[in-house]
PDB file of C-alpha atoms in Angstrom:
ATOM      1  CA  MET A 955     -28.404  10.202 -18.984  1.00 94.00           C
ATOM      2  CA  LYS A 956     -25.139  12.082 -18.643  1.00 98.00           C
ATOM      3  CA  VAL A 957     -23.761  12.493 -15.144  1.00 98.00           C
ATOM      4  CA  ILE A 958     -23.257  16.241 -15.678  1.00 98.00           C
ATOM      5  CA  ASP A 959     -26.976  16.582 -16.475  1.00 98.00           C
ATOM      6  CA  ILE A 960     -27.863  14.656 -13.326  1.00 97.00           C
ATOM      7  CA  LEU A 961     -25.632  16.901 -11.208  1.00 97.00           C
ATOM      8  CA  ASN A 962     -26.844  20.124 -12.757  1.00 96.00           C
ATOM      9  CA  ASN A 963     -30.571  19.321 -12.752  1.00 93.00           C
ATOM     10  CA  THR A 964     -31.204  17.708  -9.385  1.00 87.00           C
ATOM     11  CA  ASP A 965     -33.093  19.691  -6.727  1.00 88.00           C
ATOM     12  CA  LYS A 966     -31.476  17.671  -3.948  1.00 93.00           C
ATOM     13  CA  ALA A 967     -28.230  15.768  -3.468  1.00 97.00           C
ATOM     14  CA  VAL A 968     -28.005  12.270  -4.916  1.00 97.00           C
ATOM     15  CA  PHE A 969     -25.659   9.392  -4.139  1.00 97.00           C
ATOM     16  CA  SER A 970     -23.531   7.152  -6.295  1.00 97.00           C
ATOM     17  CA  PHE A 971     -21.138   4.338  -5.545  1.00 96.00           C
ATOM     18  CA  GLU A 972     -18.195   2.498  -7.032  1.00 95.00           C
ATOM     19  CA  LEU A 973     -17.915  -1.192  -7.830  1.00 91.00           C
ATOM     20  CA  VAL A 974     -14.859  -3.387  -8.283  1.00 89.00           C
ATOM     21  CA  PRO A 975     -15.166  -6.121 -10.977  1.00 89.00           C
ATOM     22  CA  PRO A 976     -14.874  -9.685  -9.683  1.00 86.00           C
ATOM     23  CA  LEU A 977     -11.579 -11.546  -9.898  1.00 87.00           C
ATOM     24  CA  LYS A 978     -11.091 -13.627 -13.003  1.00 89.00           C
ATOM     25  CA  GLY A 979     -13.229 -16.707 -12.698  1.00 89.00           C
ATOM     26  CA  GLY A 980     -15.566 -14.966 -10.278  1.00 89.00           C
ATOM     27  CA  ASP A 981     -19.347 -15.057 -10.369  1.00 91.00           C
ATOM     28  CA  ILE A 982     -21.165 -11.962 -11.656  1.00 91.00           C
ATOM     29  CA  ASN A 983     -24.241 -13.048  -9.691  1.00 93.00           C
ATOM     30  CA  LYS A 984     -22.362 -12.229  -6.473  1.00 89.00           C
ATOM     31  CA  ILE A 985     -21.974  -8.681  -7.778  1.00 90.00           C
ATOM     32  CA  TYR A 986     -25.719  -8.509  -8.418  1.00 92.00           C
ATOM     33  CA  GLU A 987     -26.452  -9.813  -4.938  1.00 90.00           C
ATOM     34  CA  ALA A 988     -24.151  -7.209  -3.390  1.00 87.00           C
ATOM     35  CA  ILE A 989     -25.538  -4.228  -5.243  1.00 91.00           C
ATOM     36  CA  GLU A 990     -29.248  -5.002  -5.408  1.00 93.00           C
ATOM     37  CA  PRO A 991     -29.959  -3.469  -1.965  1.00 94.00           C
ATOM     38  CA  LEU A 992     -28.230  -0.296  -3.158  1.00 93.00           C
ATOM     39  CA  ILE A 993     -29.996  -0.394  -6.489  1.00 95.00           C
ATOM     40  CA  ALA A 994     -33.278  -0.423  -4.545  1.00 95.00           C
ATOM     41  CA  LEU A 995     -32.262   2.959  -3.117  1.00 95.00           C
ATOM     42  CA  ALA A 996     -32.195   4.393  -6.682  1.00 95.00           C
ATOM     43  CA  PRO A 997     -28.645   5.694  -7.339  1.00 97.00           C
ATOM     44  CA  PRO A 998     -28.683   7.640 -10.634  1.00 97.00           C
ATOM     45  CA  PHE A 999     -25.255   6.287 -11.656  1.00 97.00           C
ATOM     46  CA  ILE A1000     -22.644   3.713 -10.669  1.00 97.00           C
ATOM     47  CA  ASN A1001     -18.895   3.654 -11.307  1.00 97.00           C
ATOM     48  CA  ILE A1002     -16.975   0.555 -12.396  1.00 95.00           C
ATOM     49  CA  THR A1003     -13.237   0.445 -11.713  1.00 93.00           C
ATOM     50  CA  PHE A1004     -10.696  -0.823 -14.234  1.00 87.00           C
ATOM     51  CA  HIS A1005      -7.624  -2.823 -13.254  1.00 78.00           C
ATOM     52  CA  ARG A1006      -4.642  -2.970 -15.596  1.00 77.00           C
ATOM     53  CA  ASP A1007      -2.633  -6.126 -16.243  1.00 74.00           C
ATOM     54  CA  GLU A1008       0.117  -6.973 -13.796  1.00 71.00           C
ATOM     55  CA  VAL A1009       3.484  -8.582 -14.383  1.00 69.00           C
ATOM     56  CA  VAL A1010       4.486 -11.359 -11.975  1.00 72.00           C
ATOM     57  CA  TYR A1011       7.327 -13.843 -11.801  1.00 77.00           C
ATOM     58  CA  ARG A1012       6.283 -17.482 -11.287  1.00 80.00           C
ATOM     59  CA  GLU A1013       8.467 -20.411 -10.368  1.00 80.00           C
ATOM     60  CA  TYR A1014       7.649 -23.665 -12.140  1.00 84.00           C
ATOM     61  CA  PRO A1015       8.271 -27.277 -10.985  1.00 85.00           C
ATOM     62  CA  ASP A1016      11.407 -27.567 -13.101  1.00 82.00           C
ATOM     63  CA  GLY A1017      12.926 -24.630 -11.218  1.00 82.00           C
ATOM     64  CA  THR A1018      12.589 -22.066 -13.997  1.00 87.00           C
ATOM     65  CA  ILE A1019      11.185 -18.634 -13.273  1.00 86.00           C
ATOM     66  CA  LYS A1020       9.110 -16.948 -15.953  1.00 78.00           C
ATOM     67  CA  LYS A1021       7.719 -13.488 -16.335  1.00 72.00           C
ATOM     68  CA  VAL A1022       3.949 -13.697 -16.749  1.00 75.00           C
ATOM     69  CA  THR A1023       1.337 -11.063 -17.533  1.00 70.00           C
ATOM     70  CA  VAL A1024      -1.763 -11.524 -15.391  1.00 74.00           C
ATOM     71  CA  THR A1025      -5.200  -9.992 -15.800  1.00 78.00           C
ATOM     72  CA  LYS A1026      -6.761 -10.231 -12.360  1.00 79.00           C
ATOM     73  CA  ARG A1027     -10.038  -8.380 -12.909  1.00 82.00           C
ATOM     74  CA  PRO A1028     -11.163  -8.417 -16.557  1.00 79.00           C
ATOM     75  CA  GLY A1029     -14.566  -7.437 -17.833  1.00 82.00           C
ATOM     76  CA  SER A1030     -15.113  -3.799 -16.779  1.00 89.00           C
ATOM     77  CA  VAL A1031     -16.851  -2.877 -20.025  1.00 92.00           C
ATOM     78  CA  ALA A1032     -18.979  -6.019 -20.080  1.00 93.00           C
ATOM     79  CA  LEU A1033     -19.894  -5.641 -16.408  1.00 94.00           C
ATOM     80  CA  ALA A1034     -20.927  -2.028 -16.972  1.00 95.00           C
ATOM     81  CA  ALA A1035     -23.150  -3.068 -19.896  1.00 96.00           C
ATOM     82  CA  ALA A1036     -24.622  -6.007 -17.971  1.00 95.00           C
ATOM     83  CA  ILE A1037     -25.563  -3.891 -14.938  1.00 96.00           C
ATOM     84  CA  MET A1038     -26.985  -1.108 -17.108  1.00 96.00           C
ATOM     85  CA  ARG A1039     -29.136  -3.600 -19.007  1.00 95.00           C
ATOM     86  CA  ARG A1040     -30.282  -5.474 -15.889  1.00 96.00           C
ATOM     87  CA  TYR A1041     -31.100  -2.501 -13.673  1.00 96.00           C
ATOM     88  CA  ASN A1042     -31.613   0.438 -16.080  1.00 95.00           C
ATOM     89  CA  VAL A1043     -29.059   2.601 -14.253  1.00 97.00           C
ATOM     90  CA  ASP A1044     -26.372   4.791 -15.876  1.00 97.00           C
ATOM     91  CA  MET A1045     -22.874   3.370 -15.643  1.00 98.00           C
ATOM     92  CA  VAL A1046     -19.531   5.158 -15.452  1.00 98.00           C
ATOM     93  CA  PRO A1047     -16.687   2.792 -16.430  1.00 97.00           C
ATOM     94  CA  HIS A1048     -13.153   3.921 -15.603  1.00 97.00           C
ATOM     95  CA  ILE A1049     -10.695   4.459 -18.467  1.00 97.00           C
ATOM     96  CA  VAL A1050      -7.023   4.480 -17.432  1.00 95.00           C
ATOM     97  CA  CYS A1051      -3.786   5.404 -19.137  1.00 96.00           C
ATOM     98  CA  GLY A1052      -1.778   2.695 -17.414  1.00 92.00           C
ATOM     99  CA  GLY A1053      -1.010  -0.297 -19.619  1.00 89.00           C
ATOM    100  CA  ALA A1054      -2.916   1.058 -22.604  1.00 93.00           C
ATOM    101  CA  THR A1055      -1.948   2.586 -25.929  1.00 96.00           C
ATOM    102  CA  ARG A1056      -4.010   5.386 -27.427  1.00 97.00           C
ATOM    103  CA  HIS A1057      -5.312   2.898 -30.025  1.00 97.00           C
ATOM    104  CA  LYS A1058      -6.418   0.470 -27.339  1.00 96.00           C
ATOM    105  CA  ILE A1059      -8.179   3.278 -25.483  1.00 97.00           C
ATOM    106  CA  GLU A1060      -9.883   4.424 -28.691  1.00 97.00           C
ATOM    107  CA  ASN A1061     -11.210   0.941 -29.384  1.00 96.00           C
ATOM    108  CA  GLU A1062     -12.503   0.629 -25.819  1.00 96.00           C
ATOM    109  CA  LEU A1063     -14.298   3.956 -26.179  1.00 97.00           C
ATOM    110  CA  ILE A1064     -15.824   2.822 -29.473  1.00 97.00           C
ATOM    111  CA  ASP A1065     -17.149  -0.305 -27.712  1.00 96.00           C
ATOM    112  CA  LEU A1066     -18.653   1.846 -24.934  1.00 97.00           C
ATOM    113  CA  ASN A1067     -20.219   4.152 -27.523  1.00 97.00           C
ATOM    114  CA  PHE A1068     -21.798   1.172 -29.318  1.00 97.00           C
ATOM    115  CA  LEU A1069     -23.208   0.013 -25.988  1.00 96.00           C
ATOM    116  CA  ASP A1070     -24.860   3.409 -25.408  1.00 96.00           C
ATOM    117  CA  ILE A1071     -22.686   4.053 -22.377  1.00 98.00           C
ATOM    118  CA  GLU A1072     -22.126   7.814 -22.425  1.00 97.00           C
ATOM    119  CA  ASN A1073     -20.242   8.407 -19.177  1.00 98.00           C
ATOM    120  CA  VAL A1074     -16.581   7.654 -18.423  1.00 98.00           C
ATOM    121  CA  MET A1075     -14.127   8.429 -15.650  1.00 98.00           C
ATOM    122  CA  ALA A1076     -10.717   9.353 -17.121  1.00 98.00           C
ATOM    123  CA  LEU A1077      -7.785   8.414 -14.866  1.00 97.00           C
ATOM    124  CA  ARG A1078      -4.057   8.026 -15.216  1.00 95.00           C
ATOM    125  CA  GLY A1079      -3.946   5.014 -12.932  1.00 90.00           C
ATOM    126  CA  ASP A1080      -1.305   3.869 -10.464  1.00 83.00           C
ATOM    127  CA  PRO A1081       2.124   2.403 -11.151  1.00 81.00           C
ATOM    128  CA  ILE A1082       2.109  -1.374 -11.432  1.00 78.00           C
ATOM    129  CA  PRO A1083       3.051  -3.240  -8.241  1.00 71.00           C
ATOM    130  CA  GLY A1084       6.809  -3.229  -7.775  1.00 71.00           C
ATOM    131  CA  GLU A1085       7.335   0.023  -9.683  1.00 77.00           C
ATOM    132  CA  ARG A1086       7.876   3.269  -7.818  1.00 79.00           C
ATOM    133  CA  PHE A1087       6.855   5.599 -10.633  1.00 83.00           C
ATOM    134  CA  PHE A1088       4.156   5.489 -13.263  1.00 89.00           C
ATOM    135  CA  THR A1089       5.466   4.486 -16.688  1.00 89.00           C
ATOM    136  CA  PRO A1090       3.173   4.997 -19.682  1.00 90.00           C
ATOM    137  CA  GLU A1091       2.761   2.351 -22.330  1.00 91.00           C
ATOM    138  CA  GLU A1092       4.648   3.078 -25.551  1.00 93.00           C
ATOM    139  CA  GLY A1093       2.129   4.954 -27.649  1.00 95.00           C
ATOM    140  CA  GLY A1094       0.043   5.719 -24.554  1.00 96.00           C
ATOM    141  CA  HIS A1095      -0.561   8.714 -22.296  1.00 97.00           C
ATOM    142  CA  GLN A1096       1.678  10.017 -19.531  1.00 95.00           C
ATOM    143  CA  TYR A1097      -1.024  12.201 -17.929  1.00 96.00           C
ATOM    144  CA  SER A1098      -4.771  11.957 -17.495  1.00 97.00           C
ATOM    145  CA  CYS A1099      -5.265  15.368 -19.127  1.00 98.00           C
ATOM    146  CA  GLU A1100      -3.976  13.780 -22.339  1.00 98.00           C
ATOM    147  CA  LEU A1101      -6.575  11.045 -21.991  1.00 98.00           C
ATOM    148  CA  VAL A1102      -9.300  13.654 -21.504  1.00 98.00           C
ATOM    149  CA  GLU A1103      -8.069  15.410 -24.651  1.00 98.00           C
ATOM    150  CA  GLN A1104      -8.353  12.166 -26.635  1.00 98.00           C
ATOM    151  CA  ILE A1105     -11.930  11.572 -25.455  1.00 98.00           C
ATOM    152  CA  THR A1106     -12.850  15.186 -26.204  1.00 98.00           C
ATOM    153  CA  ARG A1107     -11.449  14.873 -29.716  1.00 98.00           C
ATOM    154  CA  MET A1108     -13.583  11.745 -30.264  1.00 98.00           C
ATOM    155  CA  ASN A1109     -16.566  13.717 -29.080  1.00 98.00           C
ATOM    156  CA  HIS A1110     -15.756  16.063 -31.981  1.00 97.00           C
ATOM    157  CA  GLY A1111     -15.448  13.187 -34.459  1.00 96.00           C
ATOM    158  CA  GLN A1112     -11.633  13.247 -34.482  1.00 96.00           C
ATOM    159  CA  TYR A1113     -10.181   9.739 -34.321  1.00 97.00           C
ATOM    160  CA  LEU A1114      -6.529   8.673 -34.336  1.00 97.00           C
ATOM    161  CA  ASP A1115      -6.776   7.777 -38.029  1.00 95.00           C
ATOM    162  CA  ASP A1116      -6.900  11.253 -39.546  1.00 88.00           C
ATOM    163  CA  THR A1117      -7.789   9.789 -42.963  1.00 92.00           C
ATOM    164  CA  LEU A1118     -11.295   8.982 -41.722  1.00 90.00           C
ATOM    165  CA  THR A1119     -13.964  11.152 -43.292  1.00 86.00           C
ATOM    166  CA  GLU A1120     -17.352  11.846 -41.705  1.00 89.00           C
ATOM    167  CA  ALA A1121     -16.432   9.878 -38.586  1.00 93.00           C
ATOM    168  CA  VAL A1122     -19.331   9.728 -36.145  1.00 95.00           C
ATOM    169  CA  PRO A1123     -18.669  11.817 -32.988  1.00 97.00           C
ATOM    170  CA  THR A1124     -18.959  10.062 -29.656  1.00 98.00           C
ATOM    171  CA  ASN A1125     -21.003  11.661 -26.873  1.00 97.00           C
ATOM    172  CA  PHE A1126     -19.113  11.032 -23.627  1.00 98.00           C
ATOM    173  CA  CYS A1127     -19.506  12.920 -20.375  1.00 98.00           C
ATOM    174  CA  ILE A1128     -16.071  12.927 -18.775  1.00 98.00           C
ATOM    175  CA  GLY A1129     -15.350  12.715 -15.043  1.00 98.00           C
ATOM    176  CA  VAL A1130     -11.899  13.163 -13.533  1.00 98.00           C
ATOM    177  CA  ALA A1131     -10.327  12.731 -10.095  1.00 98.00           C
ATOM    178  CA  GLY A1132      -9.475  15.480  -7.616  1.00 98.00           C
ATOM    179  CA  TYR A1133      -7.456  15.261  -4.419  1.00 98.00           C
ATOM    180  CA  PRO A1134      -8.470  17.324  -1.368  1.00 98.00           C
ATOM    181  CA  GLU A1135      -5.190  16.364   0.311  1.00 97.00           C
ATOM    182  CA  LYS A1136      -3.250  16.551  -3.044  1.00 96.00           C
ATOM    183  CA  HIS A1137      -2.020  13.721  -5.220  1.00 94.00           C
ATOM    184  CA  TYR A1138       0.901  11.963  -3.619  1.00 91.00           C
ATOM    185  CA  GLU A1139       3.195  12.810  -6.554  1.00 92.00           C
ATOM    186  CA  ALA A1140       2.387  16.518  -6.617  1.00 94.00           C
ATOM    187  CA  PRO A1141       5.012  18.811  -5.007  1.00 96.00           C
ATOM    188  CA  ASN A1142       2.257  20.889  -3.391  1.00 97.00           C
ATOM    189  CA  GLN A1143      -1.495  21.426  -3.547  1.00 97.00           C
ATOM    190  CA  ALA A1144      -1.250  24.518  -5.721  1.00 97.00           C
ATOM    191  CA  CYS A1145       0.523  22.511  -8.448  1.00 97.00           C
ATOM    192  CA  ASP A1146      -2.001  19.690  -8.026  1.00 97.00           C
ATOM    193  CA  ILE A1147      -4.908  22.074  -8.583  1.00 98.00           C
ATOM    194  CA  GLU A1148      -3.143  23.548 -11.614  1.00 98.00           C
ATOM    195  CA  ASN A1149      -2.992  20.007 -13.067  1.00 97.00           C
ATOM    196  CA  LEU A1150      -6.695  19.535 -12.240  1.00 98.00           C
ATOM    197  CA  LYS A1151      -7.455  22.757 -14.106  1.00 98.00           C
ATOM    198  CA  LYS A1152      -5.680  21.308 -17.147  1.00 98.00           C
ATOM    199  CA  LYS A1153      -8.030  18.323 -17.081  1.00 98.00           C
ATOM    200  CA  VAL A1154     -11.069  20.584 -16.900  1.00 98.00           C
ATOM    201  CA  ASP A1155      -9.759  22.813 -19.665  1.00 98.00           C
ATOM    202  CA  ALA A1156      -9.185  19.688 -21.773  1.00 98.00           C
ATOM    203  CA  GLY A1157     -12.894  18.841 -21.531  1.00 98.00           C
ATOM    204  CA  ALA A1158     -13.678  17.254 -18.161  1.00 98.00           C
ATOM    205  CA  ASN A1159     -17.292  17.855 -17.135  1.00 98.00           C
ATOM    206  CA  TYR A1160     -17.092  17.132 -13.414  1.00 98.00           C
ATOM    207  CA  ILE A1161     -14.738  16.060 -10.642  1.00 98.00           C
ATOM    208  CA  VAL A1162     -14.994  13.247  -8.078  1.00 98.00           C
ATOM    209  CA  THR A1163     -12.593  13.455  -5.166  1.00 98.00           C
ATOM    210  CA  GLN A1164     -10.367  10.921  -3.523  1.00 98.00           C
ATOM    211  CA  MET A1165     -11.724   9.746  -0.158  1.00 98.00           C
ATOM    212  CA  PHE A1166     -11.189  12.011   2.843  1.00 98.00           C
ATOM    213  CA  PHE A1167     -12.319  11.996   6.457  1.00 98.00           C
ATOM    214  CA  ASP A1168     -12.158  15.722   7.308  1.00 98.00           C
ATOM    215  CA  ASN A1169     -14.769  17.845   5.571  1.00 98.00           C
ATOM    216  CA  ALA A1170     -12.801  21.020   6.264  1.00 98.00           C
ATOM    217  CA  LYS A1171     -10.178  19.797   3.833  1.00 98.00           C
ATOM    218  CA  PHE A1172     -12.803  19.295   1.157  1.00 98.00           C
ATOM    219  CA  PHE A1173     -14.293  22.757   1.643  1.00 98.00           C
ATOM    220  CA  GLN A1174     -10.818  24.335   1.456  1.00 98.00           C
ATOM    221  CA  PHE A1175     -10.059  22.300  -1.677  1.00 98.00           C
ATOM    222  CA  VAL A1176     -13.272  23.485  -3.373  1.00 98.00           C
ATOM    223  CA  ASP A1177     -12.527  27.117  -2.494  1.00 98.00           C
ATOM    224  CA  LYS A1178      -9.049  26.813  -3.994  1.00 98.00           C
ATOM    225  CA  CYS A1179     -10.433  25.157  -7.140  1.00 98.00           C
ATOM    226  CA  ARG A1180     -12.956  27.936  -7.608  1.00 98.00           C
ATOM    227  CA  ALA A1181     -10.252  30.557  -7.099  1.00 98.00           C
ATOM    228  CA  GLN A1182      -8.338  28.933  -9.961  1.00 97.00           C
ATOM    229  CA  GLY A1183     -11.341  29.180 -12.302  1.00 98.00           C
ATOM    230  CA  ILE A1184     -12.564  25.581 -11.983  1.00 98.00           C
ATOM    231  CA  THR A1185     -16.348  25.875 -12.247  1.00 98.00           C
ATOM    232  CA  VAL A1186     -17.481  22.276 -12.930  1.00 98.00           C
ATOM    233  CA  PRO A1187     -19.293  20.325 -10.190  1.00 98.00           C
ATOM    234  CA  ILE A1188     -17.047  18.760  -7.534  1.00 98.00           C
ATOM    235  CA  VAL A1189     -18.437  15.578  -5.950  1.00 98.00           C
ATOM    236  CA  PRO A1190     -16.974  14.433  -2.615  1.00 98.00           C
ATOM    237  CA  GLY A1191     -15.887  10.809  -2.396  1.00 98.00           C
ATOM    238  CA  LEU A1192     -16.248   9.012   0.944  1.00 98.00           C
ATOM    239  CA  LYS A1193     -15.228   5.637   2.328  1.00 97.00           C
ATOM    240  CA  PRO A1194     -16.444   4.423   5.721  1.00 96.00           C
ATOM    241  CA  ILE A1195     -13.787   2.740   7.825  1.00 96.00           C
ATOM    242  CA  SER A1196     -14.824  -0.787   8.778  1.00 95.00           C
ATOM    243  CA  THR A1197     -11.738  -2.644  10.100  1.00 95.00           C
ATOM    244  CA  PHE A1198      -8.626  -2.118  12.207  1.00 94.00           C
ATOM    245  CA  LYS A1199      -6.531  -2.645   9.081  1.00 95.00           C
ATOM    246  CA  HIS A1200      -7.978   0.495   7.509  1.00 95.00           C
ATOM    247  CA  LEU A1201      -6.063   2.663  10.002  1.00 93.00           C
ATOM    248  CA  GLU A1202      -2.810   1.594   8.348  1.00 92.00           C
ATOM    249  CA  MET A1203      -3.932   0.566   4.880  1.00 94.00           C
ATOM    250  CA  LEU A1204      -5.919   3.644   3.826  1.00 95.00           C
ATOM    251  CA  PRO A1205      -3.274   6.302   4.645  1.00 96.00           C
ATOM    252  CA  ARG A1206      -0.517   4.186   3.128  1.00 92.00           C
ATOM    253  CA  THR A1207      -2.427   3.260  -0.051  1.00 90.00           C
ATOM    254  CA  PHE A1208      -4.182   6.559  -0.750  1.00 92.00           C
ATOM    255  CA  SER A1209      -1.868   9.106   0.942  1.00 93.00           C
ATOM    256  CA  ILE A1210      -4.638  10.547   3.125  1.00 97.00           C
ATOM    257  CA  ASP A1211      -4.943  11.562   6.771  1.00 97.00           C
ATOM    258  CA  ILE A1212      -7.358  10.131   9.304  1.00 98.00           C
ATOM    259  CA  PRO A1213      -8.409  12.666  11.954  1.00 97.00           C
ATOM    260  CA  HIS A1214      -7.108  11.969  15.449  1.00 97.00           C
ATOM    261  CA  GLU A1215     -10.619  11.992  16.899  1.00 98.00           C
ATOM    262  CA  LEU A1216     -11.664   9.184  14.543  1.00 98.00           C
ATOM    263  CA  VAL A1217      -8.474   7.258  15.286  1.00 97.00           C
ATOM    264  CA  LYS A1218      -9.164   7.433  19.011  1.00 97.00           C
ATOM    265  CA  GLU A1219     -12.717   6.172  18.510  1.00 97.00           C
ATOM    266  CA  ILE A1220     -11.517   3.275  16.421  1.00 97.00           C
ATOM    267  CA  ARG A1221      -8.767   2.307  18.841  1.00 96.00           C
ATOM    268  CA  SER A1222     -11.313   2.203  21.657  1.00 97.00           C
ATOM    269  CA  CYS A1223     -13.317  -0.463  19.801  1.00 97.00           C
ATOM    270  CA  LYS A1224     -13.089  -4.094  20.845  1.00 96.00           C
ATOM    271  CA  ASN A1225     -13.656  -5.660  17.434  1.00 96.00           C
ATOM    272  CA  ASN A1226     -14.353  -4.921  13.778  1.00 95.00           C
ATOM    273  CA  LYS A1227     -18.105  -4.938  14.354  1.00 96.00           C
ATOM    274  CA  GLU A1228     -17.755  -1.930  16.656  1.00 97.00           C
ATOM    275  CA  ILE A1229     -15.358  -0.262  14.192  1.00 97.00           C
ATOM    276  CA  ASN A1230     -17.842  -0.780  11.396  1.00 96.00           C
ATOM    277  CA  GLN A1231     -20.487   1.077  13.406  1.00 97.00           C
ATOM    278  CA  VAL A1232     -18.090   3.927  14.175  1.00 97.00           C
ATOM    279  CA  GLY A1233     -17.278   4.138  10.480  1.00 97.00           C
ATOM    280  CA  ILE A1234     -20.952   4.334   9.563  1.00 97.00           C
ATOM    281  CA  GLU A1235     -21.667   7.068  12.116  1.00 98.00           C
ATOM    282  CA  TRP A1236     -18.667   9.146  11.016  1.00 98.00           C
ATOM    283  CA  CYS A1237     -19.580   8.810   7.343  1.00 98.00           C
ATOM    284  CA  VAL A1238     -23.228   9.714   8.015  1.00 98.00           C
ATOM    285  CA  ALA A1239     -22.119  12.867   9.808  1.00 98.00           C
ATOM    286  CA  GLN A1240     -19.745  13.738   6.977  1.00 98.00           C
ATOM    287  CA  SER A1241     -22.451  13.156   4.379  1.00 98.00           C
ATOM    288  CA  LYS A1242     -25.056  15.298   6.141  1.00 98.00           C
ATOM    289  CA  GLU A1243     -22.619  18.181   6.587  1.00 98.00           C
ATOM    290  CA  LEU A1244     -21.537  18.014   2.941  1.00 98.00           C
ATOM    291  CA  ILE A1245     -25.140  18.022   1.744  1.00 98.00           C
ATOM    292  CA  ALA A1246     -25.936  20.951   4.036  1.00 98.00           C
ATOM    293  CA  HIS A1247     -23.108  22.820   2.245  1.00 97.00           C
ATOM    294  CA  GLY A1248     -24.779  22.203  -1.114  1.00 97.00           C
ATOM    295  CA  VAL A1249     -22.814  19.391  -2.787  1.00 98.00           C
ATOM    296  CA  PRO A1250     -24.769  17.944  -5.742  1.00 97.00           C
ATOM    297  CA  ALA A1251     -23.915  14.329  -4.876  1.00 98.00           C
ATOM    298  CA  VAL A1252     -21.921  12.120  -2.544  1.00 98.00           C
ATOM    299  CA  HIS A1253     -19.911   9.262  -4.059  1.00 98.00           C
ATOM    300  CA  TYR A1254     -19.177   6.189  -1.920  1.00 97.00           C
ATOM    301  CA  TYR A1255     -16.252   3.820  -2.339  1.00 96.00           C
ATOM    302  CA  THR A1256     -17.515   0.346  -1.481  1.00 89.00           C
ATOM    303  CA  MET A1257     -14.247  -1.574  -2.042  1.00 75.00           C
ATOM    304  CA  GLY A1258     -16.280  -4.738  -2.550  1.00 70.00           C
ATOM    305  CA  LYS A1259     -18.590  -4.340   0.457  1.00 76.00           C
ATOM    306  CA  SER A1260     -21.980  -2.677   0.431  1.00 86.00           C
ATOM    307  CA  GLU A1261     -23.712  -3.373   3.771  1.00 92.00           C
ATOM    308  CA  ASN A1262     -22.286  -0.278   5.498  1.00 95.00           C
ATOM    309  CA  ILE A1263     -23.002   1.913   2.466  1.00 96.00           C
ATOM    310  CA  GLN A1264     -26.611   0.730   2.502  1.00 95.00           C
ATOM    311  CA  GLU A1265     -26.995   1.829   6.112  1.00 97.00           C
ATOM    312  CA  ILE A1266     -25.374   5.202   5.414  1.00 97.00           C
ATOM    313  CA  VAL A1267     -27.550   5.906   2.384  1.00 97.00           C
ATOM    314  CA  LYS A1268     -30.719   4.992   4.278  1.00 96.00           C
ATOM    315  CA  GLN A1269     -29.832   7.463   7.036  1.00 97.00           C
ATOM    316  CA  VAL A1270     -28.744  10.315   4.762  1.00 97.00           C
ATOM    317  CA  PHE A1271     -30.870  10.238   1.590  1.00 96.00           C
TER     318      PHE A1271
END
């Protein structure tokens, strides 16, 4: 089932969550073990992140240093198909511009179409480690709105090879990212929402936001989106804080603010167990307020851990 149909036809809010593929050489059974308690709570769809190749420099015993391309987390498409087959749940694999040509993206979309996966999340992706700015692959996309346009064209049967006749249209529902506190590269929020509008106009069906910890910022963001003519569903994305490190890591990595009240609560904790409980309680309160304001779904970022998400979902849904 398409995510947009789930969001538009539910009589109460639903939840979804995001998975990170295992590192190369990892055991898929550990993924199954981690998500089965959440699967038991009946999420209608699950996102699978995609991680582009990285370039690293390795020193060898003879003293030489070589530039090596490393794929740390392969298998997003296969993992999505495996989970869908095993648990009969709709999957939303991420498609990113970074490190990919338009032809590579087209082939990946064809694979997903053959697997009957009809939902994708279209993202630009981050710069590779060590680079300050995002650089598109030669023959790739600079912006996520261009990626959305490519997927939309395929939905109309228009492939990159314009000599194809009677090409079968794909049938993808397209999700895109929104930023309640603006994308870190945008000069201001107004420009950021203008860029979001471009993605919707290009064919995006719904929006999932970056994590945030202050619901007021989400409500203001939605109001500004609606004022700009963005009418598609906007799903809030939440991440419960669970360790001391999150106080520094989350703002630095995702360019978000953590409310002072939450910071004070975390700093008063004696250990990560106490922090984990504070994070759960804060996220439960956020979720309940968002649902009371009529959001169609709440999306949770697990970042590889699901125990706290399980507790939140049990209390909220």
